Coordinates of C-alpha atoms and ligand atoms in Angstrom, one line a residue:
Chain A
X1 CA 9.8 -24.4 2.5
X2 CA 12.4 -21.7 1.5
X3 CA 12.0 -20.9 -2.1
X4 CA 14.9 -19.7 -4.2
X5 CA 15.7 -18.9 -7.9
X6 CA 18.9 -19.8 -9.8
X7 CA 21.0 -16.8 -10.6
X8 CA 21.6 -16.2 -14.3
X9 CA 24.6 -18.0 -15.7
X10 CA 26.6 -14.9 -16.7
X11 CA 26.3 -13.5 -13.1
X12 CA 27.7 -16.8 -11.7
X13 CA 30.5 -16.9 -14.3
X14 CA 31.5 -13.4 -13.3
X15 CA 31.7 -14.4 -9.6
X16 CA 33.9 -17.4 -10.3
X17 CA 36.0 -16.0 -13.2
X18 CA 39.2 -16.0 -11.3
X19 CA 39.0 -19.7 -10.2
X20 CA 40.0 -22.9 -11.9
X21 CA 39.0 -25.4 -9.2
X22 CA 35.7 -25.0 -7.3
X23 CA 33.3 -27.0 -5.2
X24 CA 29.7 -26.8 -6.3
X25 CA 27.5 -27.7 -3.4
X26 CA 23.8 -28.4 -3.4
X27 CA 21.4 -29.1 -0.6
X28 CA 18.9 -31.9 -0.2
X29 CA 16.2 -29.9 1.6
X30 CA 14.0 -26.9 0.4
X31 CA 16.1 -26.1 -2.7
X32 CA 15.7 -29.6 -3.9
X33 CA 11.9 -29.5 -3.5
X34 CA 11.7 -26.1 -5.3
X35 CA 14.0 -27.6 -8.0
X36 CA 16.8 -25.0 -7.8
X37 CA 19.7 -26.5 -5.9
X38 CA 19.4 -30.3 -5.6
X39 CA 21.4 -33.0 -7.2
X40 CA 19.9 -32.5 -10.6
X41 CA 20.4 -28.7 -10.6
X42 CA 24.0 -29.1 -9.4
X43 CA 24.7 -31.4 -12.3
X44 CA 23.1 -29.0 -14.8
X45 CA 25.0 -25.9 -13.5
X46 CA 28.3 -27.8 -13.5
X47 CA 27.9 -28.8 -17.1
X48 CA 26.8 -25.3 -18.1
X49 CA 29.8 -23.8 -16.5
X50 CA 32.3 -26.3 -18.0
X51 CA 30.7 -25.9 -21.5
X52 CA 30.9 -22.2 -21.4
X53 CA 34.6 -22.2 -20.2
X54 CA 35.3 -24.6 -23.0
X55 CA 33.8 -22.3 -25.6
X56 CA 36.3 -19.7 -24.5
X57 CA 39.1 -22.2 -24.7
X58 CA 39.4 -22.5 -21.0
X59 CA 38.8 -25.1 -18.4
X60 CA 37.4 -25.4 -14.9
X61 CA 37.4 -28.3 -12.5
X62 CA 34.2 -28.7 -10.5
X63 CA 33.6 -31.1 -7.7
X64 CA 29.9 -31.7 -7.4
X65 CA 28.6 -32.4 -3.9
X66 CA 25.1 -32.5 -2.5
X67 CA 24.7 -32.3 1.3
X68 CA 21.8 -33.5 3.3
X69 CA 21.5 -30.0 4.7
X70 CA 23.6 -26.9 4.7
X71 CA 22.1 -25.5 7.8
X72 CA 23.6 -28.1 10.2
X73 CA 27.2 -28.5 11.3
X74 CA 27.5 -32.2 10.9
X75 CA 26.6 -32.2 7.2
X76 CA 28.8 -29.2 6.3
X77 CA 31.7 -31.0 8.0
X78 CA 31.6 -33.5 5.1
X79 CA 33.4 -30.9 2.9
X80 CA 36.4 -30.8 5.2
X81 CA 38.4 -33.7 3.8
X82 CA 38.8 -32.0 0.4
X83 CA 38.0 -28.4 0.8
X84 CA 41.7 -27.3 0.8
X85 CA 42.2 -28.7 -2.7
X86 CA 39.8 -26.1 -4.1
X87 CA 39.9 -22.3 -4.5
X88 CA 36.2 -21.5 -3.9
X89 CA 32.9 -22.9 -2.9
X90 CA 29.8 -22.1 -5.0
X91 CA 26.6 -23.0 -3.0
X92 CA 23.1 -23.7 -4.3
X93 CA 21.5 -23.7 -0.8
X94 CA 19.4 -20.9 0.6
X95 CA 21.1 -17.8 2.0
X96 CA 21.2 -19.4 5.5
X97 CA 23.0 -22.5 4.2
X98 CA 25.5 -20.5 2.1
X99 CA 26.4 -18.4 5.1
X100 CA 26.8 -21.4 7.4
X101 CA 29.3 -22.9 4.9
X102 CA 31.1 -19.6 4.8
X103 CA 31.3 -19.5 8.6
X104 CA 32.9 -22.9 8.7
X105 CA 35.4 -22.5 5.9
X106 CA 36.7 -19.0 6.7
X107 CA 39.6 -19.2 4.4
X108 CA 37.5 -19.9 1.3
X109 CA 35.4 -17.5 -0.7
X110 CA 31.8 -18.9 -0.6
X111 CA 29.6 -17.7 -3.4
X112 CA 25.8 -17.8 -4.0
X113 CA 24.5 -19.5 -7.1
X114 CA 20.8 -18.8 -6.2
X115 CA 18.7 -15.8 -5.0
X116 CA 16.8 -16.8 -1.9
X117 CA 13.3 -15.4 -2.1
X118 CA 10.6 -16.5 0.2
X119 CA 8.8 -18.9 2.6
X120 CA 6.2 -20.6 0.4
X121 CA 4.4 -23.7 -0.8
X122 CA 4.2 -25.7 -4.1
X123 CA 0.9 -24.4 -5.3
X124 CA 1.0 -26.6 -8.4
X125 CA 3.7 -28.6 -10.1
X126 CA 6.3 -25.9 -11.0
X127 CA 4.6 -23.0 -9.2
X128 CA 5.8 -21.8 -5.8
X129 CA 4.1 -19.0 -4.0
X130 CA 4.9 -17.0 -0.9
X131 CA 2.8 -17.6 2.3
X132 CA 4.8 -16.3 5.3
X133 CA 7.3 -13.6 6.1
X134 CA 8.3 -15.0 9.5
X135 CA 7.0 -12.0 11.5
X136 CA 7.4 -13.9 14.7
X137 CA 3.9 -13.2 16.0
X138 CA 1.4 -15.1 14.0
X139 CA -2.1 -13.7 13.5
X140 CA -3.5 -16.4 11.3
X141 CA -6.1 -17.3 14.0
X142 CA -7.8 -13.9 13.4
X143 CA -7.5 -13.7 9.6
X144 CA -9.1 -16.9 8.5
X145 CA -5.8 -18.7 8.1
X146 CA -4.5 -16.3 5.5
X147 CA -1.5 -14.1 6.2
X148 CA -2.1 -10.4 5.8
X149 CA 1.6 -9.7 6.2
X150 CA 2.8 -11.9 3.4
X151 CA -0.3 -11.9 1.1
X152 CA -1.2 -8.3 1.1
X153 CA 1.2 -6.2 -0.9
X154 CA 1.1 -3.5 1.8
X155 CA 1.0 -5.9 4.8
X156 CA -2.2 -4.2 5.9
X157 CA -3.7 -5.4 9.2
X158 CA -7.0 -3.7 8.5
X159 CA -7.4 -4.2 4.8
X160 CA -8.3 -4.1 2.0
X161 CA -7.0 -0.9 0.5
X162 CA -9.0 0.9 -2.2
X163 CA -7.0 -0.8 -4.9
X164 CA -8.6 -4.2 -4.5
X165 CA -10.5 -5.0 -7.7
X166 CA -12.3 -8.2 -8.7
X167 CA -10.4 -10.1 -6.1
X168 CA -7.0 -8.9 -7.5
X169 CA -4.3 -6.7 -6.0
X170 CA -3.7 -3.2 -7.3
X171 CA -0.1 -4.0 -8.1
X172 CA -0.8 -6.9 -10.5
X173 CA -3.9 -8.5 -12.0
X174 CA -2.1 -11.9 -11.6
X175 CA -1.9 -11.5 -7.8
X176 CA -4.8 -12.3 -5.6
X177 CA -5.8 -9.6 -3.1
X178 CA -4.8 -11.1 0.2
X179 CA -7.7 -9.2 1.9
X180 CA -10.3 -10.5 -0.6
X181 CA -9.0 -14.0 0.4
X182 CA -9.3 -13.3 4.1
X183 CA -12.8 -11.9 3.7
X184 CA -13.9 -14.9 1.6
X185 CA -12.5 -17.3 4.1
X186 CA -14.0 -15.5 7.1
X187 CA -17.3 -15.7 5.3
X188 CA -16.9 -19.5 4.7
X189 CA -16.1 -19.9 8.4
X190 CA -19.1 -17.9 9.4
X191 CA -16.8 -15.3 11.1
X192 CA -17.3 -12.2 8.9
X193 CA -18.3 -10.3 12.1
X194 CA -14.6 -10.5 13.0
X195 CA -13.8 -8.2 10.2
X196 CA -15.0 -5.2 12.2
X197 CA -12.5 -5.8 15.0
X198 CA -9.8 -3.3 14.6
X199 CA -6.3 -4.7 14.7
X200 CA -4.1 -2.2 16.5
X201 CA -0.6 -1.3 15.3
X202 CA 1.7 -4.3 15.3
X203 CA 4.7 -4.9 17.5
X204 CA 7.3 -5.6 14.9
X205 CA 10.1 -6.4 17.5
X206 CA 9.6 -10.1 16.8
X207 CA 10.1 -9.5 13.1
X208 CA 13.4 -8.4 11.4
X209 CA 12.9 -4.9 12.9
X210 CA 13.9 -6.3 16.3
X211 CA 17.4 -7.2 14.9
X212 CA 18.7 -10.7 14.0
X213 CA 16.6 -13.3 15.8
X214 CA 17.7 -16.1 17.9
X215 CA 15.8 -18.9 19.7
X216 CA 17.3 -20.9 22.5
X217 CA 15.9 -24.1 24.0
X218 CA 17.8 -24.7 27.2
X219 CA 16.5 -28.2 27.6
X220 CA 18.0 -29.2 24.2
X221 CA 21.4 -27.6 24.7
X222 CA 24.4 -29.9 25.2
Chain B
X1 CA -15.3 21.3 18.3
X2 CA -12.3 19.2 18.4
X3 CA -10.0 21.5 16.4
X4 CA -9.8 25.0 15.0
X5 CA -10.7 23.7 11.6
X6 CA -12.9 25.9 9.4
X7 CA -14.2 22.8 7.7
X8 CA -15.2 21.3 11.1
X9 CA -17.0 24.5 12.0
X10 CA -19.0 24.5 8.8
X11 CA -20.0 20.9 9.1
X12 CA -20.9 21.2 12.8
X13 CA -23.2 24.1 11.9
X14 CA -24.9 21.8 9.4
X15 CA -23.9 23.8 6.4
X16 CA -23.2 22.0 3.1
X17 CA -19.4 22.0 2.7
X18 CA -17.3 22.3 -0.4
X19 CA -13.7 21.0 -0.6
X20 CA -11.3 20.6 -3.4
X21 CA -7.9 19.3 -4.1
X22 CA -4.5 20.7 -5.0
X23 CA -1.7 18.5 -6.3
X24 CA 1.8 19.8 -5.4
X25 CA 4.4 20.4 -8.2
X26 CA 7.3 18.1 -9.3
X27 CA 9.8 20.7 -8.2
X28 CA 10.6 23.4 -5.7
X29 CA 8.6 26.3 -7.2
X30 CA 6.1 27.6 -4.7
X31 CA 4.3 29.6 -7.4
X32 CA 2.6 26.5 -8.7
X33 CA 0.8 26.1 -5.4
X34 CA 0.0 29.8 -5.1
X35 CA -1.4 29.8 -8.6
X36 CA -3.6 26.8 -8.0
X37 CA -4.6 28.3 -4.7
X38 CA -5.5 31.6 -6.4
X39 CA -8.0 29.7 -8.6
X40 CA -9.8 28.1 -5.7
X41 CA -9.7 31.1 -3.3
X42 CA -13.2 32.0 -2.0
X43 CA -14.9 29.0 -3.6
X44 CA -14.0 26.2 -1.2
X45 CA -14.0 25.7 2.6
X46 CA -10.8 23.6 2.6
X47 CA -8.3 22.2 0.2
X48 CA -6.8 18.7 0.3
X49 CA -3.1 18.5 -0.6
X50 CA -2.1 15.1 -1.9
X51 CA 0.9 13.2 -0.5
X52 CA 3.1 11.9 -3.4
X53 CA 0.0 10.6 -5.1
X54 CA 0.4 7.5 -7.3
X55 CA 3.8 7.3 -5.7
X56 CA 5.2 10.0 -7.9
X57 CA 7.6 12.2 -6.0
X58 CA 6.4 15.8 -5.6
X59 CA 6.8 18.7 -3.2
X60 CA 5.7 17.4 0.3
X61 CA 2.0 17.8 1.3
X62 CA 3.2 19.4 4.5
X63 CA 5.1 22.2 2.8
X64 CA 2.4 22.8 0.2
X65 CA -0.2 23.0 3.0
X66 CA 1.9 25.7 4.7
X67 CA 2.0 27.7 1.4
X68 CA -1.8 27.5 1.2
X69 CA -2.2 28.4 4.8
X70 CA -0.2 31.5 4.2
X71 CA -2.8 32.4 1.5
X72 CA -5.6 32.1 4.1
X73 CA -6.8 28.5 3.2
X74 CA -7.7 25.8 5.7
X75 CA -5.6 23.0 4.2
X76 CA -6.2 19.3 4.6
X77 CA -2.9 17.5 5.1
X78 CA -3.1 14.1 3.3
X79 CA -0.9 11.6 4.9
X80 CA -0.1 8.1 3.5
X81 CA 1.4 5.2 5.3
X82 CA 3.7 4.1 2.5
X83 CA 6.7 6.2 3.3
X84 CA 6.8 6.8 7.0
X85 CA 6.8 4.7 10.1
X86 CA 5.0 5.5 13.4
X87 CA 7.9 7.6 14.6
X88 CA 7.9 9.9 11.5
X89 CA 4.1 10.0 11.2
X90 CA 3.6 11.1 14.8
X91 CA 6.4 13.7 14.4
X92 CA 4.8 15.2 11.3
X93 CA 1.4 15.2 13.0
X94 CA 2.9 17.4 15.8
X95 CA 4.7 19.6 13.3
X96 CA 1.6 20.1 11.2
X97 CA -0.5 21.0 14.2
X98 CA 2.2 23.4 15.5
X99 CA 2.2 25.3 12.2
X100 CA -1.6 25.7 12.3
X101 CA -2.8 22.9 10.0
X102 CA -6.2 21.8 11.3
X103 CA -7.2 18.9 9.1
X104 CA -5.6 15.5 8.3
X105 CA -6.7 12.9 5.8
X106 CA -5.5 9.5 6.7
X107 CA -4.8 7.2 3.8
X108 CA -3.0 3.9 3.1
X109 CA -1.3 5.2 0.0
X110 CA -0.7 3.6 -3.4
X111 CA 1.9 1.0 -3.8
X112 CA 5.2 2.4 -5.1
X113 CA 5.0 0.1 -8.1
X114 CA 3.0 2.8 -9.9
X115 CA 5.4 5.6 -9.3
X116 CA 8.6 7.0 -10.6
X117 CA 10.7 5.2 -7.9
X118 CA 9.3 1.7 -8.2
X119 CA 12.5 0.2 -6.7
X120 CA 11.9 1.9 -3.3
X121 CA 11.4 0.0 -0.1
X122 CA 8.0 0.7 1.3
X123 CA 7.1 1.1 5.0
X124 CA 3.4 0.4 5.8
X125 CA 4.2 0.3 9.5
X126 CA 0.6 1.0 10.0
X127 CA -2.5 1.3 7.8
X128 CA -5.1 4.1 7.4
X129 CA -7.4 2.8 10.1
X130 CA -4.5 2.6 12.6
X131 CA -3.4 6.1 11.5
X132 CA -6.9 7.4 12.3
X133 CA -6.6 5.8 15.7
X134 CA -3.2 7.3 16.2
X135 CA -4.3 10.9 15.5
X136 CA -7.3 10.5 17.8
X137 CA -5.2 8.9 20.5
X138 CA -2.7 11.8 20.4
X139 CA -5.4 14.4 20.3
X140 CA -7.9 13.0 22.8
X141 CA -5.7 11.0 25.2
X142 CA -2.7 13.3 24.9
X143 CA -0.3 10.4 24.5
X144 CA 2.1 9.0 22.0
X145 CA 1.5 5.5 20.6
X146 CA 4.4 4.4 22.9
X147 CA 2.4 5.5 25.9
X148 CA 4.3 8.7 27.0
X149 CA 2.4 11.9 27.6
X150 CA 2.4 14.6 24.9
X151 CA 3.3 18.2 25.8
X152 CA 0.7 20.0 23.7
X153 CA -1.8 18.0 21.8
X154 CA -2.4 18.2 18.1
X155 CA -5.9 19.6 17.6
X156 CA -6.7 18.0 14.2
X157 CA -10.0 17.3 12.5
X158 CA -9.7 13.7 11.3
X159 CA -10.7 12.6 7.8
X160 CA -10.3 9.5 5.6
X161 CA -11.4 8.2 2.2
X162 CA -14.1 5.7 1.3
X163 CA -14.9 4.0 -1.9
X164 CA -18.6 3.1 -2.2
X165 CA -17.9 1.0 -5.3
X166 CA -14.9 -0.9 -4.0
X167 CA -14.5 -4.7 -3.9
X168 CA -15.2 -6.8 -1.9
X169 CA -18.9 -5.9 -1.8
X170 CA -19.6 -7.4 1.6
X171 CA -17.3 -5.0 3.4
X172 CA -18.1 -1.7 1.7
X173 CA -20.1 -0.4 4.7
X174 CA -18.3 -2.5 7.4
X175 CA -15.1 -0.9 6.4
X176 CA -16.6 2.6 6.8
X177 CA -17.9 1.5 10.2
X178 CA -14.4 0.4 11.2
X179 CA -13.1 3.9 10.3
X180 CA -15.8 5.5 12.3
X181 CA -15.0 3.3 15.3
X182 CA -11.4 4.3 14.9
X183 CA -12.4 8.0 15.2
X184 CA -12.8 9.4 11.7
X185 CA -14.9 12.6 11.6
X186 CA -15.2 13.3 7.9
X187 CA -15.1 11.1 4.8
X188 CA -14.3 12.1 1.3
X189 CA -15.6 9.5 -1.2
X190 CA -14.2 8.2 -4.4
X191 CA -15.6 10.0 -7.5
X192 CA -19.3 9.2 -7.8
X193 CA -20.7 8.7 -11.3
X194 CA -23.1 5.8 -10.6
X195 CA -25.7 7.6 -8.6
X196 CA -28.0 4.6 -8.1
X197 CA -25.2 2.6 -6.6
X198 CA -24.2 5.5 -4.4
X199 CA -27.8 5.8 -3.3
X200 CA -27.8 2.2 -2.3
X201 CA -24.5 2.6 -0.4
X202 CA -25.9 5.6 1.5
X203 CA -29.0 3.7 2.4
X204 CA -26.8 1.0 3.9
X205 CA -24.8 3.7 5.7
X206 CA -28.0 5.2 7.1
X207 CA -29.2 1.8 8.2
X208 CA -26.3 1.5 10.5
X209 CA -26.6 5.1 11.6
X210 CA -23.2 6.0 10.4
X211 CA -24.3 9.2 8.7
X212 CA -24.9 10.6 12.1
X213 CA -21.4 9.8 13.4
X214 CA -19.4 11.0 10.4
X215 CA -19.7 13.8 7.8
X216 CA -19.8 12.3 4.4
X217 CA -18.5 14.5 1.6
X218 CA -19.4 13.1 -1.8
X219 CA -16.5 13.1 -4.3
X220 CA -17.0 14.4 -7.9
X221 CA -14.7 14.8 -10.9
X222 CA -15.9 16.6 -14.0
X223 CA -15.2 14.9 -17.4
X224 CA -13.0 16.9 -19.7
X225 CA -13.9 14.8 -22.7
X226 CA -15.4 11.5 -23.8
X227 CA -11.8 10.1 -23.9
X228 CA -11.3 10.9 -20.2
X229 CA -14.7 9.2 -19.4
X230 CA -13.7 6.1 -21.2
X231 CA -10.3 6.1 -19.5
X232 CA -11.9 6.4 -16.1
X233 CA -14.3 3.6 -16.9
X234 CA -11.8 1.2 -18.3
X235 CA -8.4 2.0 -16.7
X236 CA -9.0 3.3 -13.2
X237 CA -9.5 0.5 -10.6
X238 CA -12.6 0.9 -8.5
X239 CA -14.2 3.5 -10.8
X240 CA -17.8 3.0 -11.9
X241 CA -18.7 5.1 -14.9
X242 CA -22.2 4.3 -16.4
X243 CA -22.4 4.1 -20.2
X244 CA -25.1 6.8 -20.3
X245 CA -22.4 9.5 -19.6
X246 CA -20.1 8.2 -22.3
X247 CA -23.1 8.3 -24.8
X248 CA -24.0 11.8 -23.7
X249 CA -20.5 13.1 -24.1
X250 CA -20.2 11.3 -27.5
X251 CA -23.3 13.1 -28.6
X252 CA -21.8 16.6 -28.5
X253 CA -19.0 18.2 -30.6
X254 CA -15.5 17.8 -29.4
X255 CA -15.2 21.5 -28.4
X256 CA -18.4 21.3 -26.3
X257 CA -17.5 18.1 -24.5
X258 CA -15.8 19.9 -21.6
X259 CA -18.9 22.1 -21.1
X260 CA -21.1 19.0 -21.1
X261 CA -18.7 17.5 -18.6
X262 CA -19.2 20.4 -16.3
X263 CA -23.0 20.2 -16.8
X264 CA -22.9 16.5 -15.8
X265 CA -20.9 17.4 -12.7
X266 CA -23.3 20.2 -11.7
X267 CA -26.3 17.9 -12.1
X268 CA -24.5 15.3 -10.0
X269 CA -23.9 17.7 -7.2
X270 CA -27.5 18.9 -7.3
X271 CA -28.6 15.3 -6.9
X272 CA -26.1 14.5 -4.2
X273 CA -27.2 17.5 -2.1
X274 CA -30.7 15.9 -1.8
X275 CA -29.3 12.6 -0.3
X276 CA -29.8 12.3 3.4
X277 CA -26.4 12.0 5.2
X278 CA -24.4 13.8 2.4
X279 CA -22.9 16.8 4.2
X280 CA -20.8 18.2 1.5
X281 CA -19.1 17.8 -1.8
X282 CA -15.4 17.2 -2.6
X283 CA -14.6 18.4 -6.1
X284 CA -11.5 16.8 -7.6
X285 CA -10.5 18.6 -10.7
X286 CA -6.9 17.8 -10.9
X287 CA -5.1 20.1 -13.4
X288 CA -8.4 21.7 -14.1
X289 CA -8.7 23.7 -10.9
X290 CA -9.9 26.8 -12.9
X291 CA -13.3 25.1 -13.4
X292 CA -14.0 24.7 -9.7
X293 CA -15.4 28.3 -9.3
X294 CA -17.8 27.8 -12.2
X295 CA -19.1 24.5 -10.8
X296 CA -19.5 26.0 -7.3
X297 CA -21.4 29.0 -8.7
X298 CA -23.6 27.0 -10.9
X299 CA -24.8 24.7 -8.1
X300 CA -25.5 27.8 -6.0
X301 CA -22.9 27.1 -3.3
X302 CA -21.2 30.5 -3.8
X303 CA -20.4 32.6 -1.8
X304 CA -18.8 30.4 0.9
X305 CA -19.3 31.2 4.5
X306 CA -16.3 33.3 5.7
X307 CA -16.1 32.0 9.3
Ligands
SF4_1 S1 1.3 -13.7 10.5 FE1 3.6 -13.7 10.6 S2 4.1 -15.8 11.3 FE2 2.0 -15.9 10.6 S3 2.0 -16.4 8.5 FE3 2.1 -14.2 8.5 S4 4.2 -13.6 8.5 FE4 4.1 -15.8 9.0
SF4_2 S1 -5.2 -4.7 -3.3 FE1 -5.4 -6.2 -1.6 S2 -3.5 -7.3 -1.5 FE2 -3.2 -5.5 -2.7 S3 -2.4 -4.0 -1.3 FE3 -4.6 -3.6 -1.4 S4 -5.4 -4.9 0.2 FE4 -3.3 -5.5 -0.1

């Protein structure tokens, strides 16, 4: 899933300080699972914003909406009937969702209430961790199912570096060294001999370095 | 000979090599380099110049190498993968060779988190093993990574680092083997204090015949004080300092600890010289360069061969 973090309240307040009527729109997908922009969080943020305005002797009208997804036209259309009654849209979806809403309602300022961070998993209740950076050319078959791009702090393809200590990364004792994990897993799989294969320089054109990416499925197009 | 490197010549002749290190200044004053160079002149065969070590911005390794070259040194250009992509790395390789730099040390580089610009974006377009491959490819195949022909190949003697004490244990020697396969010609090791462990590592290196395919220069760093020894033991990742040295330094007066540190370093080099497959020593005495001549003289490695 896409993992995000709520922005601090004062940053959000600063963004919306000129508005009295806004739509606060959550999303039922990833941001709900990572507990940052679902129905519950939309409710909490709306109350926080209203309470804080009240303290300053001011008011704000907030329409709370949660869409099934903010990355599909049909769901974003659901804002259309009432969008003109409001001055701005504050979105709690990932960066992709926020932008898609902005593209549709060009006349309205669309503002981010979350910081979109990474592609990850729920490691434990309340803990999400990064697993993939969408490089567009997956190498997991060669690295014991552990991603050297996302899980090594330097994205080394022939790791580890000299900083790996007791299984931890040189940048932080709390972060596992991705290459220690790869080596452990290769050992478990009886494939440690693969470690000595040199991975040549990567073709990054499938990653963000190739420019904005697009995928077309002719057979699915209408 | 694959280059005009003085270091390569000495190693190929089978002589025991001595290299040291020079850290560039945090400013534009060339005198800092010249002064450090002056201390080492005549006592070493080649000098490494660090590349923004620990991600702290300093004068470039490239420029500092040129200053040392002007003084008659055979500098070793350290190059890390943190700050430059393949376009910039290849371009600097060509520039260095054109200006008469004969040696390159290919390193991954410390993460910028440790430095004075921790908010920087890092590059890591390639890693140290791929950088070794790149230099070799340019030199021996006369081509850019992109496949086009080079007009004038960079004649560089290719080096890299190795840490005999690093984690994970299983890959200590396989990782060296990977570098050898990639084309590395000389290796400078992490500082060695735990001699028994280093002996074991060298035995594993010899078992795979790697000592015949790459020149290993054993890294040493003299202790200035018991405080420094403790710091190295506890704070520096991948450093293995046996307690006996801490005890030994503790046993002498404060003003004599530096001398004792030099003595330990000299003894270490003497032992390292007897290990089969160790072809030289790399003395890292950062901000203590003035002690290098004393160490080299005491181990009987002075004078150095002139050509
Ligand atoms: S190799 Fe690329 S696609 Fe595969 S997990 Fe890593 S970043 Fe994602
Ligand atoms: S310590 Fe491990 S995870 Fe961290 S940068 Fe080095 S190889 Fe990558």
